[in-house]
Structures are given as structure tokens and as C-alpha cells.
Amino acid sequence: MGKRRIVVQGDDRLSKRCRQVTDFNRRLHILLDDMKETLEEAQGAGLAAPQVGILRRAVIVVDDSEEMLELVNPEILDQSGEQTAPEGCLSVPGKWGMVTRPYYAKIRAQDRDGNWFLLEREGLTARCLFHEIEHLDGHLYVEHIDHFMTDEELEEYYAEEEGR
Ligand code: ZN
């Protein structure tokens, strides 16, 4: 199929709880490949199946090494610490908000063939994993913010980051 259309905030499918993946078949492989292509084209850091209108528990996250991780039926086993940074979402285009999330994530998930694996990540990749997994329960990052950041606030944040 190739690139799929990304649904945006306001679409019902973004507020639904997604179902477990039970068939690790060709259809799932095509979905995952399409999600990767869609994510690459959109130059995002992560994408969840509901964002392409499929209510199944599957996400793609770009790792520190630019590798795309595929997680099917992901479960958060452990989390710790805290990090606060601007966050955006391909389903909420052009907007940013300050979100606080755990710094560390320990996750269990299945690969495209149904094999379980463990994943430990911190920092930006952990942030992205929490963001994408939340999508599977019908939640968007905007629920964690009190306002969208202005251009000035964004510039200020990045100027301070660079000064460190
Ligand atoms: Zn998102």
C-alpha cells in the first residue's frame, strides 16, 4: 500500500482504546512497513497505528541510532525519573507543548512475528515510547499540557538548551 494518511486531532479513532494484535500475518507486516514509510516521509520520531486509522496495538519509534523500532502489543514494565521538554505529534500538526514524562522506560513488546522482547531506553527515545504507547489507549500529549507553546517560548527553550 505504501504511505498512509495521518489522521489528525478531532478524529474519533485517536480517542479509542486499540485492540491487541493476535495475528502476526502478512497484513500486520504491510501495516508496519506502511507506518515506517509514512513516518519517514513525515520526518517524525514515532507513529502509532491509530494515527493511520488502524485500531490495533502497534507503534514505530525512531531510536537514538535512527533505527526504526517496531513494537507490537507494547507493555510498560517499569519507569523512573523525570524529564520535561517540548513535545509534538503528527496528529496535532505544527504545535508544541511542554510535557513531563519519566526519564527511563522498561518495555515488553512483540516483534512482527510474535516473539516477545525486552527494551530499555532513556531520554528522548523513552519519551517517544511513552507518547506512542499512550496513543494506543486513546490519549494525546495535549492532555498533559496547559497551553500550546508560542514561537517565543520555543525559541527561548532551545536558546537555553544550547547555552548549557
Ligand atoms: Zn503522537
PDB file of C-alpha atoms and ligand atoms in Angstrom:
ATOM      1  CA  MET A   1       0.000   0.000   0.000  1.00  0.00           C
ATOM      2  CA  GLY A   2       2.768   2.436   0.918  1.00  0.00           C
ATOM      3  CA  LYS A   3       2.327   5.767   2.603  1.00  0.00           C
ATOM      4  CA  ARG A   4      -0.910   6.202   4.546  1.00  0.00           C
ATOM      5  CA  ARG A   5      -2.826   9.303   5.535  1.00  0.00           C
ATOM      6  CA  ILE A   6      -2.220  10.531   9.083  1.00  0.00           C
ATOM      7  CA  VAL A   7      -5.437  11.291  10.941  1.00  0.00           C
ATOM      8  CA  VAL A   8      -5.499  14.463  12.992  1.00  0.00           C
ATOM      9  CA  GLN A   9      -6.897  15.540  16.361  1.00  0.00           C
ATOM     10  CA  GLY A  10     -10.686  15.537  16.339  1.00  0.00           C
ATOM     11  CA  ASP A  11     -10.873  12.166  14.546  1.00  0.00           C
ATOM     12  CA  ASP A  12     -12.665   9.584  16.748  1.00  0.00           C
ATOM     13  CA  ARG A  13     -10.042   6.941  16.058  1.00  0.00           C
ATOM     14  CA  LEU A  14      -7.487   8.882  18.113  1.00  0.00           C
ATOM     15  CA  SER A  15      -9.565   8.582  21.281  1.00  0.00           C
ATOM     16  CA  LYS A  16     -10.326   4.847  21.130  1.00  0.00           C
ATOM     17  CA  ARG A  17      -8.608   2.054  23.047  1.00  0.00           C
ATOM     18  CA  CYS A  18      -6.845  -0.138  20.475  1.00  0.00           C
ATOM     19  CA  ARG A  19      -7.176  -3.935  20.392  1.00  0.00           C
ATOM     20  CA  GLN A  20      -4.326  -6.412  20.903  1.00  0.00           C
ATOM     21  CA  VAL A  21      -2.694  -7.756  17.748  1.00  0.00           C
ATOM     22  CA  THR A  22      -3.400 -11.504  17.613  1.00  0.00           C
ATOM     23  CA  ASP A  23      -2.488 -12.408  14.021  1.00  0.00           C
ATOM     24  CA  PHE A  24       1.138 -11.909  13.086  1.00  0.00           C
ATOM     25  CA  ASN A  25       0.391 -12.235   9.413  1.00  0.00           C
ATOM     26  CA  ARG A  26       1.152 -10.507   6.147  1.00  0.00           C
ATOM     27  CA  ARG A  27      -1.488  -7.903   6.842  1.00  0.00           C
ATOM     28  CA  LEU A  28       0.378  -6.830  10.011  1.00  0.00           C
ATOM     29  CA  HIS A  29       3.697  -6.745   8.125  1.00  0.00           C
ATOM     30  CA  ILE A  30       2.209  -4.481   5.477  1.00  0.00           C
ATOM     31  CA  LEU A  31       0.779  -2.206   8.181  1.00  0.00           C
ATOM     32  CA  LEU A  32       4.187  -1.923   9.912  1.00  0.00           C
ATOM     33  CA  ASP A  33       6.005  -1.290   6.617  1.00  0.00           C
ATOM     34  CA  ASP A  34       3.449   1.358   5.655  1.00  0.00           C
ATOM     35  CA  MET A  35       3.752   3.015   9.075  1.00  0.00           C
ATOM     36  CA  LYS A  36       7.538   3.210   8.656  1.00  0.00           C
ATOM     37  CA  GLU A  37       7.189   4.751   5.209  1.00  0.00           C
ATOM     38  CA  THR A  38       4.596   7.228   6.499  1.00  0.00           C
ATOM     39  CA  LEU A  39       6.795   8.154   9.486  1.00  0.00           C
ATOM     40  CA  GLU A  40       9.878   8.621   7.336  1.00  0.00           C
ATOM     41  CA  GLU A  41       8.022  10.839   4.896  1.00  0.00           C
ATOM     42  CA  ALA A  42       6.572  12.923   7.751  1.00  0.00           C
ATOM     43  CA  GLN A  43      10.018  13.089   9.414  1.00  0.00           C
ATOM     44  CA  GLY A  44       8.530  12.270  12.783  1.00  0.00           C
ATOM     45  CA  ALA A  45      10.015  10.485  15.795  1.00  0.00           C
ATOM     46  CA  GLY A  46       7.217   7.982  16.235  1.00  0.00           C
ATOM     47  CA  LEU A  47       3.876   6.778  14.920  1.00  0.00           C
ATOM     48  CA  ALA A  48       1.079   4.675  16.410  1.00  0.00           C
ATOM     49  CA  ALA A  49      -1.328   2.537  14.350  1.00  0.00           C
ATOM     50  CA  PRO A  50      -4.413   4.621  15.322  1.00  0.00           C
ATOM     51  CA  GLN A  51      -2.685   7.603  13.698  1.00  0.00           C
ATOM     52  CA  VAL A  52      -3.145   5.873  10.360  1.00  0.00           C
ATOM     53  CA  GLY A  53      -6.677   4.873  11.346  1.00  0.00           C
ATOM     54  CA  ILE A  54      -5.953   1.278  12.460  1.00  0.00           C
ATOM     55  CA  LEU A  55      -7.165   0.482  15.984  1.00  0.00           C
ATOM     56  CA  ARG A  56      -4.515  -2.124  16.797  1.00  0.00           C
ATOM     57  CA  ARG A  57      -1.701  -2.051  19.370  1.00  0.00           C
ATOM     58  CA  ALA A  58       1.355  -1.358  17.193  1.00  0.00           C
ATOM     59  CA  VAL A  59       3.841   1.527  17.225  1.00  0.00           C
ATOM     60  CA  ILE A  60       7.008   2.610  15.444  1.00  0.00           C
ATOM     61  CA  VAL A  61       9.631   4.642  17.319  1.00  0.00           C
ATOM     62  CA  VAL A  62      12.855   6.094  15.937  1.00  0.00           C
ATOM     63  CA  ASP A  63      15.761   5.065  18.171  1.00  0.00           C
ATOM     64  CA  ASP A  64      18.881   7.132  19.089  1.00  0.00           C
ATOM     65  CA  SER A  65      20.715   5.445  16.224  1.00  0.00           C
ATOM     66  CA  GLU A  66      17.951   6.453  13.741  1.00  0.00           C
ATOM     67  CA  GLU A  67      16.800   2.843  13.599  1.00  0.00           C
ATOM     68  CA  MET A  68      13.042   2.319  13.495  1.00  0.00           C
ATOM     69  CA  LEU A  69      11.826   0.092  16.324  1.00  0.00           C
ATOM     70  CA  GLU A  70       8.663  -1.949  15.767  1.00  0.00           C
ATOM     71  CA  LEU A  71       6.629  -2.672  18.878  1.00  0.00           C
ATOM     72  CA  VAL A  72       3.530  -4.837  18.775  1.00  0.00           C
ATOM     73  CA  ASN A  73       1.356  -5.104  21.916  1.00  0.00           C
ATOM     74  CA  PRO A  74       3.838  -2.999  23.960  1.00  0.00           C
ATOM     75  CA  GLU A  75       3.532  -3.014  27.762  1.00  0.00           C
ATOM     76  CA  ILE A  76       5.339  -0.686  30.167  1.00  0.00           C
ATOM     77  CA  LEU A  77       7.015  -2.849  32.827  1.00  0.00           C
ATOM     78  CA  ASP A  78       8.931  -0.161  34.686  1.00  0.00           C
ATOM     79  CA  GLN A  79       9.578   3.573  34.598  1.00  0.00           C
ATOM     80  CA  SER A  80      11.568   6.036  36.685  1.00  0.00           C
ATOM     81  CA  GLY A  81      12.957   9.569  36.834  1.00  0.00           C
ATOM     82  CA  GLU A  82      11.532  12.614  35.142  1.00  0.00           C
ATOM     83  CA  GLN A  83      12.178  14.753  32.058  1.00  0.00           C
ATOM     84  CA  THR A  84      10.439  17.871  30.776  1.00  0.00           C
ATOM     85  CA  ALA A  85      10.725  19.053  27.166  1.00  0.00           C
ATOM     86  CA  PRO A  86       8.638  20.333  24.245  1.00  0.00           C
ATOM     87  CA  GLU A  87       6.659  17.595  22.557  1.00  0.00           C
ATOM     88  CA  GLY A  88       4.762  17.479  19.281  1.00  0.00           C
ATOM     89  CA  CYS A  89       2.610  14.951  17.447  1.00  0.00           C
ATOM     90  CA  LEU A  90       2.000  14.255  13.754  1.00  0.00           C
ATOM     91  CA  SER A  91      -1.733  14.195  14.576  1.00  0.00           C
ATOM     92  CA  VAL A  92      -1.529  17.698  16.087  1.00  0.00           C
ATOM     93  CA  PRO A  93       0.463  19.345  13.271  1.00  0.00           C
ATOM     94  CA  GLY A  94       2.552  22.466  13.842  1.00  0.00           C
ATOM     95  CA  LYS A  95       2.002  22.624  17.591  1.00  0.00           C
ATOM     96  CA  TRP A  96       4.230  22.036  20.609  1.00  0.00           C
ATOM     97  CA  GLY A  97       3.713  21.760  24.342  1.00  0.00           C
ATOM     98  CA  MET A  98       5.864  21.150  27.431  1.00  0.00           C
ATOM     99  CA  VAL A  99       5.353  17.616  28.687  1.00  0.00           C
ATOM    100  CA  THR A 100       6.848  15.923  31.736  1.00  0.00           C
ATOM    101  CA  ARG A 101       7.390  12.175  31.429  1.00  0.00           C
ATOM    102  CA  PRO A 102       9.510   9.516  33.124  1.00  0.00           C
ATOM    103  CA  TYR A 103      13.179   9.532  32.081  1.00  0.00           C
ATOM    104  CA  TYR A 104      13.537   5.766  31.878  1.00  0.00           C
ATOM    105  CA  ALA A 105      11.319   3.080  30.350  1.00  0.00           C
ATOM    106  CA  LYS A 106      11.425  -0.696  30.504  1.00  0.00           C
ATOM    107  CA  ILE A 107       9.066  -2.164  27.949  1.00  0.00           C
ATOM    108  CA  ARG A 108       7.993  -5.609  26.817  1.00  0.00           C
ATOM    109  CA  ALA A 109       6.658  -5.994  23.284  1.00  0.00           C
ATOM    110  CA  GLN A 110       6.290  -8.454  20.432  1.00  0.00           C
ATOM    111  CA  ASP A 111       8.036  -8.236  17.091  1.00  0.00           C
ATOM    112  CA  ARG A 112       6.246  -8.658  13.750  1.00  0.00           C
ATOM    113  CA  ASP A 113       6.449 -12.452  14.109  1.00  0.00           C
ATOM    114  CA  GLY A 114       5.055 -12.536  17.633  1.00  0.00           C
ATOM    115  CA  ASN A 115       8.327 -13.036  19.543  1.00  0.00           C
ATOM    116  CA  TRP A 116       8.462 -11.184  22.868  1.00  0.00           C
ATOM    117  CA  PHE A 117      11.458  -8.951  23.621  1.00  0.00           C
ATOM    118  CA  LEU A 118      12.549  -6.501  26.314  1.00  0.00           C
ATOM    119  CA  LEU A 119      13.525  -2.926  25.603  1.00  0.00           C
ATOM    120  CA  GLU A 120      15.153  -0.391  27.954  1.00  0.00           C
ATOM    121  CA  ARG A 121      15.539   3.204  26.859  1.00  0.00           C
ATOM    122  CA  GLU A 122      16.014   6.622  28.433  1.00  0.00           C
ATOM    123  CA  GLY A 123      15.789  10.265  27.450  1.00  0.00           C
ATOM    124  CA  LEU A 124      14.247  11.166  24.112  1.00  0.00           C
ATOM    125  CA  THR A 125      13.581   7.584  22.971  1.00  0.00           C
ATOM    126  CA  ALA A 126      11.840   6.805  26.290  1.00  0.00           C
ATOM    127  CA  ARG A 127       9.757   9.975  25.906  1.00  0.00           C
ATOM    128  CA  CYS A 128       8.757   8.898  22.429  1.00  0.00           C
ATOM    129  CA  LEU A 129       7.846   5.369  23.608  1.00  0.00           C
ATOM    130  CA  PHE A 130       5.556   6.760  26.331  1.00  0.00           C
ATOM    131  CA  HIS A 131       3.968   9.151  23.809  1.00  0.00           C
ATOM    132  CA  GLU A 132       3.266   6.410  21.246  1.00  0.00           C
ATOM    133  CA  ILE A 133       2.027   3.801  23.740  1.00  0.00           C
ATOM    134  CA  GLU A 134      -0.382   6.383  25.145  1.00  0.00           C
ATOM    135  CA  HIS A 135      -1.914   6.680  21.656  1.00  0.00           C
ATOM    136  CA  LEU A 136      -2.957   3.011  21.932  1.00  0.00           C
ATOM    137  CA  ASP A 137      -5.202   3.879  24.863  1.00  0.00           C
ATOM    138  CA  GLY A 138      -6.748   6.829  23.063  1.00  0.00           C
ATOM    139  CA  HIS A 139      -4.679   9.570  24.671  1.00  0.00           C
ATOM    140  CA  LEU A 140      -2.834  12.531  23.150  1.00  0.00           C
ATOM    141  CA  TYR A 141       0.030  14.522  24.685  1.00  0.00           C
ATOM    142  CA  VAL A 142      -2.182  17.621  24.712  1.00  0.00           C
ATOM    143  CA  GLU A 143      -3.910  16.155  27.783  1.00  0.00           C
ATOM    144  CA  HIS A 144      -0.680  16.810  29.732  1.00  0.00           C
ATOM    145  CA  ILE A 145      -0.226  20.478  28.788  1.00  0.00           C
ATOM    146  CA  ASP A 146      -1.856  23.686  29.985  1.00  0.00           C
ATOM    147  CA  HIS A 147      -1.168  25.551  26.728  1.00  0.00           C
ATOM    148  CA  PHE A 148       0.488  25.213  23.326  1.00  0.00           C
ATOM    149  CA  MET A 149       3.904  26.880  23.296  1.00  0.00           C
ATOM    150  CA  THR A 150       4.276  30.177  21.483  1.00  0.00           C
ATOM    151  CA  ASP A 151       7.125  30.655  18.990  1.00  0.00           C
ATOM    152  CA  GLU A 152       8.825  32.833  21.614  1.00  0.00           C
ATOM    153  CA  GLU A 153       8.591  30.140  24.270  1.00  0.00           C
ATOM    154  CA  LEU A 154      10.006  27.564  21.856  1.00  0.00           C
ATOM    155  CA  GLU A 155      12.890  29.847  20.845  1.00  0.00           C
ATOM    156  CA  GLU A 156      13.619  30.583  24.486  1.00  0.00           C
ATOM    157  CA  TYR A 157      13.677  26.887  25.333  1.00  0.00           C
ATOM    158  CA  TYR A 158      16.090  25.988  22.550  1.00  0.00           C
ATOM    159  CA  ALA A 159      18.339  29.019  23.235  1.00  0.00           C
ATOM    160  CA  GLU A 160      18.634  27.877  26.862  1.00  0.00           C
ATOM    161  CA  GLU A 161      19.311  24.283  25.818  1.00  0.00           C
ATOM    162  CA  GLU A 162      22.106  25.410  23.507  1.00  0.00           C
ATOM    163  CA  GLY A 163      23.615  27.535  26.267  1.00  0.00           C
ATOM    164  CA  ARG A 164      24.066  24.508  28.524  1.00  0.00           C
TER     165      ARG A 164
HETATM  166 ZN    ZN B   1       1.517  11.424  18.681  1.00  0.00          ZN
END
